[in-house]
Coordinates of C-alpha atoms in Angstrom, one line a residue:
M1 CA 18.7 11.0 -7.1
T2 CA 20.7 8.6 -4.2
S3 CA 21.7 5.0 -4.2
E4 CA 18.5 4.2 -2.3
S5 CA 16.5 5.8 -4.9
L6 CA 14.4 3.3 -7.1
K7 CA 13.9 3.6 -10.4
I8 CA 9.7 3.1 -11.2
L9 CA 7.7 3.0 -14.5
Y10 CA 4.4 3.8 -13.6
I11 CA 2.1 2.7 -16.4
C12 CA -1.7 3.2 -16.4
S13 CA -4.4 4.1 -19.1
E14 CA -5.1 7.6 -17.8
A15 CA -3.4 10.4 -16.2
T16 CA -3.9 14.3 -16.0
P17 CA -3.7 16.5 -17.8
F18 CA -3.1 14.1 -20.9
I19 CA -6.3 12.5 -20.5
K20 CA -9.2 11.8 -17.6
T21 CA -12.4 9.7 -17.7
G22 CA -12.4 9.3 -13.5
G23 CA -10.3 9.0 -10.6
L24 CA -7.6 6.7 -12.1
A25 CA -6.3 10.1 -13.8
D26 CA -6.0 11.9 -10.8
V27 CA -4.1 9.2 -8.9
S28 CA -2.0 8.8 -12.0
N29 CA -0.4 12.3 -11.9
A30 CA -0.6 13.0 -8.2
L31 CA 1.1 9.6 -6.8
P32 CA 4.2 9.8 -9.6
R33 CA 4.4 13.3 -8.2
A34 CA 4.6 12.0 -4.6
L35 CA 7.1 9.0 -5.3
R36 CA 9.4 12.1 -7.4
A37 CA 9.2 14.3 -4.1
L38 CA 10.8 11.3 -2.1
G39 CA 13.4 11.2 -4.5
H40 CA 12.9 8.3 -6.9
D41 CA 13.2 8.3 -10.3
V42 CA 9.6 7.5 -11.7
R43 CA 8.4 7.8 -15.3
I44 CA 4.9 7.4 -16.6
A45 CA 3.9 5.6 -19.4
L46 CA 0.3 5.9 -21.4
P47 CA -1.0 5.7 -24.8
C48 CA -0.9 8.8 -27.2
Y49 CA -4.9 9.1 -27.2
G50 CA -6.2 11.4 -30.1
T51 CA -7.5 13.9 -27.5
I52 CA -4.3 14.7 -25.9
P53 CA -3.4 18.6 -27.0
E54 CA -0.3 18.4 -29.5
E55 CA 1.5 20.7 -26.8
L56 CA 1.8 17.9 -24.6
R57 CA 2.8 15.4 -27.0
G58 CA 6.7 15.8 -26.9
T59 CA 8.6 14.5 -29.3
Q60 CA 9.2 11.0 -30.6
V61 CA 12.5 8.9 -29.0
A62 CA 12.0 5.7 -30.2
T63 CA 10.1 3.2 -32.7
C64 CA 8.2 0.6 -30.6
R65 CA 6.4 -3.0 -31.7
A66 CA 4.2 -5.5 -30.7
R67 CA 3.8 -8.7 -31.8
L68 CA -0.1 -10.0 -31.8
D69 CA -1.3 -12.9 -33.3
S70 CA 0.8 -13.5 -36.1
D71 CA 1.5 -9.5 -36.7
T72 CA 4.0 -7.8 -35.4
V73 CA 2.4 -4.1 -35.6
F74 CA 4.5 -0.9 -35.1
G75 CA 4.5 2.4 -33.2
A76 CA 6.3 5.3 -31.8
L77 CA 7.5 6.3 -28.4
R78 CA 7.0 9.9 -27.5
E79 CA 8.7 11.5 -24.5
T80 CA 7.2 14.6 -22.6
T81 CA 6.7 15.6 -19.1
I82 CA 3.8 16.0 -16.8
P83 CA 3.8 20.2 -17.0
D84 CA 5.2 22.2 -14.1
S85 CA 6.8 18.9 -12.7
D86 CA 10.0 17.2 -13.7
V87 CA 8.1 13.6 -14.0
P88 CA 8.8 11.9 -17.2
V89 CA 5.7 10.8 -19.1
Y90 CA 6.1 8.3 -22.6
L91 CA 3.4 8.7 -24.5
V92 CA 2.9 5.4 -27.0
E93 CA 1.1 6.2 -30.5
H94 CA -0.4 4.6 -32.9
D95 CA -2.9 6.2 -35.0
I96 CA -5.2 3.1 -35.5
Y97 CA -5.5 1.9 -32.1
F98 CA -5.4 5.9 -30.1
M99 CA -6.5 8.2 -32.8
R100 CA -10.0 8.4 -31.3
D101 CA -12.5 10.7 -29.2
H102 CA -12.4 8.6 -26.2
P103 CA -10.2 6.3 -24.3
Y104 CA -12.3 3.4 -24.0
G105 CA -15.4 3.6 -26.3
R106 CA -18.8 5.4 -27.4
G107 CA -21.2 5.9 -25.4
N108 CA -22.1 2.8 -23.2
A109 CA -20.1 0.7 -25.5
E110 CA -16.4 -0.3 -25.3
Y111 CA -14.2 -0.1 -28.4
S112 CA -14.6 -3.9 -29.9
D113 CA -10.9 -3.8 -30.0
N114 CA -10.4 -2.9 -26.7
L115 CA -8.1 -6.0 -25.9
E116 CA -5.8 -5.7 -28.9
R117 CA -5.5 -2.1 -28.3
F118 CA -4.0 -2.3 -24.3
C119 CA -2.1 -5.5 -25.2
F120 CA -0.5 -3.4 -28.1
F121 CA 0.4 -0.6 -25.7
S122 CA 1.4 -3.1 -22.9
L123 CA 3.7 -4.7 -25.2
A124 CA 4.8 -1.8 -27.2
A125 CA 5.8 0.0 -23.8
L126 CA 7.9 -2.9 -22.7
D127 CA 9.7 -2.6 -26.1
G128 CA 10.1 1.2 -26.4
V129 CA 11.0 2.5 -22.7
P130 CA 14.5 0.6 -22.6
Q131 CA 15.6 2.0 -26.2
T132 CA 15.9 5.6 -24.4
G133 CA 18.6 4.0 -21.9
W134 CA 16.2 4.2 -18.9
T135 CA 15.1 0.7 -17.8
P136 CA 13.3 0.5 -14.0
D137 CA 13.9 -1.1 -11.0
V138 CA 10.1 -2.1 -10.6
I139 CA 7.1 -1.5 -13.0
H140 CA 3.6 -0.4 -11.8
C141 CA 0.7 -1.7 -13.4
N142 CA -2.3 -0.6 -12.9
D143 CA -6.1 -1.8 -13.4
W144 CA -7.0 -4.6 -16.5
H145 CA -5.5 -2.4 -19.3
T146 CA -2.0 -3.4 -18.2
A147 CA -2.7 -6.2 -16.1
A148 CA -1.1 -8.4 -18.9
I149 CA 2.7 -6.9 -18.0
P150 CA 3.2 -8.7 -15.4
A151 CA 2.6 -12.0 -17.6
Y152 CA 4.6 -10.8 -20.6
I153 CA 7.8 -10.1 -18.2
K154 CA 7.6 -13.7 -17.5
T155 CA 6.9 -14.9 -20.8
H156 CA 8.2 -12.9 -23.7
F157 CA 10.7 -10.9 -21.9
L158 CA 12.1 -13.5 -19.6
D159 CA 15.6 -13.1 -20.8
H160 CA 15.1 -9.2 -21.9
P161 CA 18.2 -7.6 -20.7
A162 CA 15.7 -4.8 -19.4
W163 CA 13.0 -7.1 -17.7
K164 CA 15.0 -10.2 -17.0
G165 CA 14.0 -10.8 -12.9
K166 CA 12.4 -7.4 -13.0
A167 CA 9.7 -6.6 -10.0
S168 CA 6.1 -5.9 -10.7
V169 CA 3.3 -4.5 -8.7
F170 CA -0.4 -4.8 -10.1
T171 CA -2.4 -2.3 -8.7
I172 CA -6.6 -2.8 -8.7
H173 CA -8.6 0.5 -8.6
N174 CA -11.8 -1.1 -9.3
M175 CA -12.7 -5.4 -9.7
A176 CA -15.9 -4.4 -11.7
Y177 CA -14.0 -3.8 -14.7
Q178 CA -11.5 -7.2 -15.4
G179 CA -10.5 -7.0 -19.0
R180 CA -12.8 -10.4 -19.7
Y181 CA -13.0 -11.5 -23.6
P182 CA -13.7 -14.5 -25.2
S183 CA -11.2 -17.1 -25.6
S184 CA -11.2 -16.9 -29.2
L185 CA -9.7 -13.6 -28.9
M186 CA -6.4 -14.9 -26.7
P187 CA -4.1 -14.7 -29.7
K188 CA -4.8 -10.9 -29.9
T189 CA -2.7 -11.1 -26.0
G190 CA 0.5 -12.1 -27.5
L191 CA 0.2 -14.8 -25.0
G192 CA 0.6 -18.9 -25.5
W193 CA -2.7 -20.9 -25.1
E194 CA -0.5 -22.6 -22.4
L195 CA -1.6 -19.8 -20.2
F196 CA -5.0 -20.4 -21.2
T197 CA -5.9 -22.5 -17.8
P198 CA -7.9 -22.5 -14.8
R199 CA -4.4 -20.9 -12.7
Y200 CA -3.8 -18.1 -15.0
L201 CA -5.9 -16.8 -18.0
E202 CA -9.0 -18.7 -18.1
Y203 CA -12.2 -16.9 -16.6
Y204 CA -15.5 -19.6 -16.6
G205 CA -14.5 -20.3 -20.6
D206 CA -12.9 -16.2 -21.2
L207 CA -9.9 -14.5 -20.9
N208 CA -9.4 -12.6 -18.1
L209 CA -6.7 -10.0 -17.9
M210 CA -7.1 -8.8 -14.2
K211 CA -6.5 -12.5 -13.4
A212 CA -3.4 -12.6 -15.4
G213 CA -2.2 -9.6 -13.2
I214 CA -3.4 -11.3 -10.2
M215 CA -1.5 -14.6 -10.8
F216 CA 1.9 -13.0 -12.4
A217 CA 2.7 -9.9 -10.3
S218 CA 5.0 -9.9 -7.5
K219 CA 2.7 -8.1 -5.2
I220 CA -0.7 -6.8 -5.6
N221 CA -2.5 -3.8 -3.8
T222 CA -5.7 -1.9 -4.0
V223 CA -7.1 1.2 -2.8
S224 CA -7.7 0.9 0.6
P225 CA -7.2 -1.2 3.3
T226 CA -11.0 -2.0 3.6
Y227 CA -11.9 -3.0 -0.1
A228 CA -8.3 -5.3 0.1
K229 CA -10.6 -7.7 2.6
E230 CA -13.5 -6.8 1.0
I231 CA -12.5 -8.1 -2.7
Q232 CA -11.1 -11.3 -1.0
T233 CA -15.3 -12.4 -0.6
P234 CA -18.0 -12.3 -2.6
I235 CA -19.0 -8.7 -1.9
A236 CA -16.9 -7.2 -3.7
G237 CA -14.5 -10.3 -5.2
C238 CA -16.8 -9.8 -8.9
G239 CA -16.2 -13.6 -9.1
L240 CA -12.3 -13.3 -8.4
E241 CA -12.3 -13.6 -4.5
G242 CA -10.9 -17.2 -4.2
V243 CA -8.2 -16.0 -7.1
L244 CA -7.4 -13.3 -4.7
R245 CA -7.7 -15.5 -1.7
S246 CA -4.8 -17.4 -3.1
R247 CA -2.5 -15.1 -3.1
T248 CA -3.7 -12.9 0.0
K249 CA 0.2 -12.9 1.5
D250 CA 0.8 -10.6 -1.2
L251 CA -2.2 -9.0 -1.2
S252 CA -2.4 -5.2 0.5
G253 CA -4.7 -2.0 0.7
I254 CA -3.1 1.5 0.3
S255 CA -4.9 4.5 0.4
N256 CA -5.1 7.1 -2.2
G257 CA -4.7 10.6 -1.5
V258 CA -5.3 14.2 -2.3
D259 CA -3.1 16.5 -4.6
H260 CA -3.6 19.5 -2.3
D261 CA -1.8 21.7 -5.1
V262 CA -5.1 20.9 -7.3
W263 CA -8.1 20.5 -4.5
N264 CA -7.4 23.5 -2.3
P265 CA -10.1 26.1 -1.4
A266 CA -7.3 28.2 0.2
K267 CA -5.8 28.7 -3.8
D268 CA -8.3 26.6 -5.8
P269 CA -8.6 29.4 -9.1
L270 CA -11.6 27.3 -10.4
I271 CA -14.3 28.4 -7.3
D272 CA -15.8 32.2 -6.6
A273 CA -14.4 32.6 -3.3
K274 CA -11.6 31.4 -1.5
Y275 CA -11.8 30.2 2.0
S276 CA -10.1 28.0 4.5
I277 CA -9.9 26.5 7.9
E278 CA -9.1 29.5 9.4
N279 CA -11.8 31.9 7.7
I280 CA -14.3 29.9 6.1
A281 CA -16.9 32.8 5.1
G282 CA -16.3 32.2 1.2
K283 CA -17.9 29.1 1.3
K284 CA -21.0 30.8 2.1
K285 CA -20.3 33.0 -1.6
C286 CA -19.5 29.7 -3.2
K287 CA -22.8 28.0 -2.4
R288 CA -24.3 31.5 -3.7
A289 CA -22.8 30.9 -6.8
L290 CA -23.4 27.7 -7.9
Q291 CA -27.0 28.1 -6.6
K292 CA -27.0 31.3 -9.2
R293 CA -24.9 29.0 -12.1
L294 CA -27.2 26.4 -12.0
G295 CA -30.8 28.4 -11.6
L296 CA -31.6 27.4 -7.9
P297 CA -33.0 29.9 -5.4
T298 CA -30.3 31.4 -3.4
I299 CA -31.5 30.4 -0.1
D300 CA -30.4 28.9 3.3
A301 CA -31.6 25.4 2.5
P302 CA -29.2 22.5 2.9
L303 CA -27.3 21.9 -0.2
F304 CA -26.4 18.0 -1.5
G305 CA -23.7 17.8 -3.6
M306 CA -22.6 15.0 -6.0
V307 CA -19.6 14.4 -8.5
S308 CA -20.3 10.7 -9.7
R309 CA -20.4 8.5 -12.9
L310 CA -24.1 7.8 -13.0
V311 CA -24.3 3.9 -12.9
S312 CA -25.9 1.5 -10.3
D313 CA -22.1 0.8 -8.5
K314 CA -22.3 4.4 -7.5
G315 CA -25.5 3.8 -5.8
I316 CA -27.7 6.2 -8.3
D317 CA -30.6 3.2 -8.2
L318 CA -30.5 3.7 -4.3
L319 CA -30.8 7.1 -4.6
L320 CA -33.6 7.1 -7.2
S321 CA -35.4 5.0 -4.9
V322 CA -35.7 7.3 -2.3
L323 CA -35.5 10.4 -4.5
E324 CA -39.1 11.7 -3.8
S325 CA -39.0 11.5 -0.3
F326 CA -36.0 13.6 -0.2
L327 CA -36.8 16.1 -2.4
A328 CA -39.8 16.4 0.1
M329 CA -37.4 17.7 2.8
D330 CA -36.1 21.1 2.6
V331 CA -32.9 20.7 0.6
Q332 CA -31.5 21.6 -2.6
I333 CA -29.2 18.8 -4.4
V334 CA -27.2 19.2 -7.4
I335 CA -25.7 16.1 -9.5
Q336 CA -23.0 16.2 -12.1
G337 CA -21.8 13.1 -14.0
T338 CA -22.7 10.8 -17.3
G339 CA -23.8 7.4 -17.0
D340 CA -26.7 4.6 -17.7
A341 CA -29.1 6.3 -20.0
A342 CA -31.7 4.9 -18.1
L343 CA -30.7 6.9 -15.1
H344 CA -30.3 9.7 -17.1
K345 CA -34.2 9.9 -17.8
A346 CA -34.9 9.3 -14.4
L347 CA -33.1 12.0 -12.9
E348 CA -34.1 14.3 -15.7
E349 CA -37.9 13.7 -14.8
Y350 CA -37.2 14.5 -11.4
A351 CA -35.3 17.4 -12.2
A352 CA -38.2 18.6 -14.4
N353 CA -40.7 18.4 -11.5
F354 CA -38.5 19.8 -9.0
P355 CA -36.7 22.9 -10.9
E356 CA -36.1 24.9 -7.6
K357 CA -34.8 21.8 -5.7
F358 CA -32.9 19.3 -8.1
S359 CA -30.1 20.2 -10.6
V360 CA -28.9 17.8 -12.8
N361 CA -26.0 18.1 -15.2
F362 CA -25.4 15.3 -17.5
V363 CA -21.5 16.4 -18.5
Y364 CA -18.2 16.3 -16.4
D365 CA -16.8 20.3 -16.2
E366 CA -13.9 20.0 -14.4
K367 CA -14.9 23.6 -13.2
L368 CA -18.7 22.9 -12.2
A369 CA -17.1 19.5 -10.2
H370 CA -14.7 21.9 -8.5
Q371 CA -17.7 24.7 -7.7
I372 CA -19.9 21.6 -6.5
Y373 CA -17.1 20.6 -3.9
A374 CA -16.8 24.3 -2.7
G375 CA -20.8 25.4 -2.8
S376 CA -22.2 21.8 -1.5
D377 CA -22.5 21.6 2.4
F378 CA -23.1 17.8 2.1
Y379 CA -21.4 15.3 -0.3
L380 CA -23.5 12.5 -1.3
M381 CA -21.7 9.1 -2.1
P382 CA -24.2 6.4 -1.7
S383 CA -22.1 3.7 -3.5
R384 CA -22.7 0.0 -3.6
N385 CA -19.1 -0.7 -3.5
E386 CA -15.9 2.3 -3.3
P387 CA -12.5 0.7 -4.0
C388 CA -11.3 3.8 -2.1
G389 CA -13.0 7.1 -3.3
L390 CA -11.6 10.2 -4.2
S391 CA -14.4 12.3 -4.0
Q392 CA -15.1 12.0 -0.1
L393 CA -11.7 13.0 0.6
Y394 CA -12.0 16.3 -1.9
S395 CA -15.4 17.1 -0.2
M396 CA -13.9 17.1 3.4
A397 CA -11.2 19.1 1.8
Y398 CA -13.2 21.8 0.7
G399 CA -15.7 21.6 4.2
S400 CA -18.2 19.5 2.6
I401 CA -19.5 16.7 4.8
P402 CA -19.3 13.5 3.2
V403 CA -22.7 10.8 3.3
V404 CA -21.5 7.6 2.4
H405 CA -22.5 4.2 2.4
K406 CA -19.8 2.6 4.9
T407 CA -18.3 0.4 2.3
G408 CA -14.4 -0.1 1.3
G409 CA -12.3 3.4 1.2
L410 CA -15.5 5.5 2.4
A411 CA -15.4 3.2 5.6
D412 CA -11.5 3.7 5.9
S413 CA -11.9 7.5 5.3
V414 CA -15.4 8.5 6.5
T415 CA -15.9 9.1 10.5
D416 CA -19.5 8.6 11.4
A417 CA -20.8 11.6 13.3
T418 CA -21.7 9.4 16.6
S419 CA -22.2 11.3 19.9
E420 CA -19.0 9.4 20.9
N421 CA -17.3 10.8 17.7
L422 CA -18.5 14.1 17.9
A423 CA -17.4 14.7 21.7
S424 CA -13.9 13.2 20.9
G425 CA -13.5 15.5 17.8
K426 CA -13.1 12.7 15.3
A427 CA -16.5 12.5 13.3
T428 CA -15.9 13.9 9.8
G429 CA -19.2 12.9 8.1
F430 CA -22.5 10.4 8.2
S431 CA -22.0 6.9 7.0
F432 CA -24.5 4.0 6.7
K433 CA -24.1 0.3 7.0
D434 CA -27.0 -1.6 5.2
F435 CA -27.3 -0.4 1.6
K436 CA -31.1 0.1 2.0
G437 CA -33.4 3.0 1.2
E438 CA -34.2 4.0 4.6
E439 CA -30.8 3.5 5.9
L440 CA -29.8 6.5 3.3
L441 CA -33.1 8.7 4.6
A442 CA -32.3 8.2 8.2
T443 CA -28.5 9.1 7.5
I444 CA -29.5 12.0 5.5
D445 CA -31.8 12.9 8.4
R446 CA -29.1 13.3 11.0
A447 CA -26.9 15.2 8.5
L448 CA -30.2 17.7 8.6
A449 CA -30.2 17.7 12.0
A450 CA -26.7 18.5 12.1
Y451 CA -27.4 21.5 10.0
R452 CA -29.5 22.9 12.4
D453 CA -26.9 23.0 15.0
P454 CA -24.1 25.3 13.8
A455 CA -21.7 24.4 16.3
I456 CA -21.8 20.5 15.2
L457 CA -21.7 21.7 11.6
Q458 CA -18.8 23.6 11.9
A459 CA -17.3 21.0 13.7
L460 CA -18.0 18.5 11.3
Q461 CA -16.3 20.9 8.6
K462 CA -13.4 21.5 10.5
T463 CA -12.6 18.0 11.5
G464 CA -12.7 17.2 7.8
M465 CA -11.0 20.3 6.5
K466 CA -7.8 19.7 8.7
T467 CA -7.3 15.8 8.3
D468 CA -4.5 14.8 6.5
W469 CA -5.2 13.0 3.3
S470 CA -2.2 14.3 1.1
W471 CA -0.1 11.9 -0.6
G472 CA 3.2 11.9 1.3
A473 CA 2.2 8.7 3.8
S474 CA 0.8 6.7 0.7
A475 CA 3.6 7.2 -1.3
K476 CA 5.9 5.9 1.3
A477 CA 3.7 2.8 1.5
Y478 CA 4.1 2.4 -2.2
V479 CA 7.9 2.5 -1.9
D480 CA 7.6 0.1 0.7
L481 CA 5.2 -2.0 -1.3
F482 CA 7.6 -1.8 -4.3
R483 CA 10.8 -3.0 -1.9
K484 CA 8.9 -6.0 -1.4
A485 CA 8.0 -6.7 -4.4
M486 CA 11.5 -6.7 -5.6
A487 CA 13.0 -9.0 -2.7
A488 CA 10.1 -11.3 -3.5
P489 CA 10.9 -14.7 -5.5

């Protein structure tokens, strides 16, 4: 590290390989490693969940505490590293709060004490990390689970030697999940009632932790430039668009990247054949292997893949509205994910009626996910809103052409295969603007026309595969944001 190096505490609710429920976990592994590669001293803090393997838990380095309501709650701080890296990781341990079989809840219901759990985690991390002898220049908070931290720094820890005057950055990965709870739970945050006002935590009579992050952080960002604009409007603001507009000068968008050590068909150990932009032959072998694994006929029909949470926000309801017409085409469709029970049931019925065309898998299996990216010709992503999206980036890296709704990060990352974009060599996929079934079907028709033209198909595959979505540029943008946060009043 040099005198120009920053010390950054990256605090989050999940990070691979410790715990993963979604794309945040991938970001929380890849971005700190990319920042470390730039010469910065970045360290991660996350809860020590019961599902984290014993060999990843490290050793206890401190006892930490948090004042919640009228109680002082004690926990332990453990230290380890991301495997095969030199990025330190602090794990906040508390058996009652975190020794559970899922980080957030069971089924579609969140744990009733989630507010208390994540406020304890945030306060305990702020108490415990300085005891190790290390303190950061800036603290990087992610989503509602850690959104109270900027408020804690400016209240509880205002005069703490480790935190006094320290900058904070709050990253919004998804506006839909805000940490909104009844006002009666305000004491469980450890924050005073003087902050339960329309300016700070109060939101239509409830308390809202995301609002706290927005109002107290030195700088705010989200995970794509387009989404940063959309969340300031009713389109994607989820009720907080006015709050975000009040801080528009401090709000920016930085796109996520792809960890090419993990998502790379040339060296991926989870797929059936390696391939690259120079020699793409292995992709056909991956398609055959995927068809065999899922019991689909090994034919040359265009195969559409999807790895997603099965919820309406991901456009599953839109897909269902046209699925019968879609399956009437000469196609195969493979879906993996979990989500709403009603959507599960509807998808199951189609899978039963079209067993040679449609495979739906209600699991999250990392190996199968990689095999779907590698074995698909096209990748479906008709999300209603998409803050950034990683799946379309993974699909392009694997030569699977994305078919997306033009929103948020999908608008920023997928260049539609118009005749002009094809002629200029910029096209990487297919997109539709209006969130309507007929628009999705028309876009699928365009994709199928490209499938029948090998030259266009290969051009789209290769343009997507050669596009650089590595974390380097994004990490540099975050460093600039951290420096701006440190310079902010």
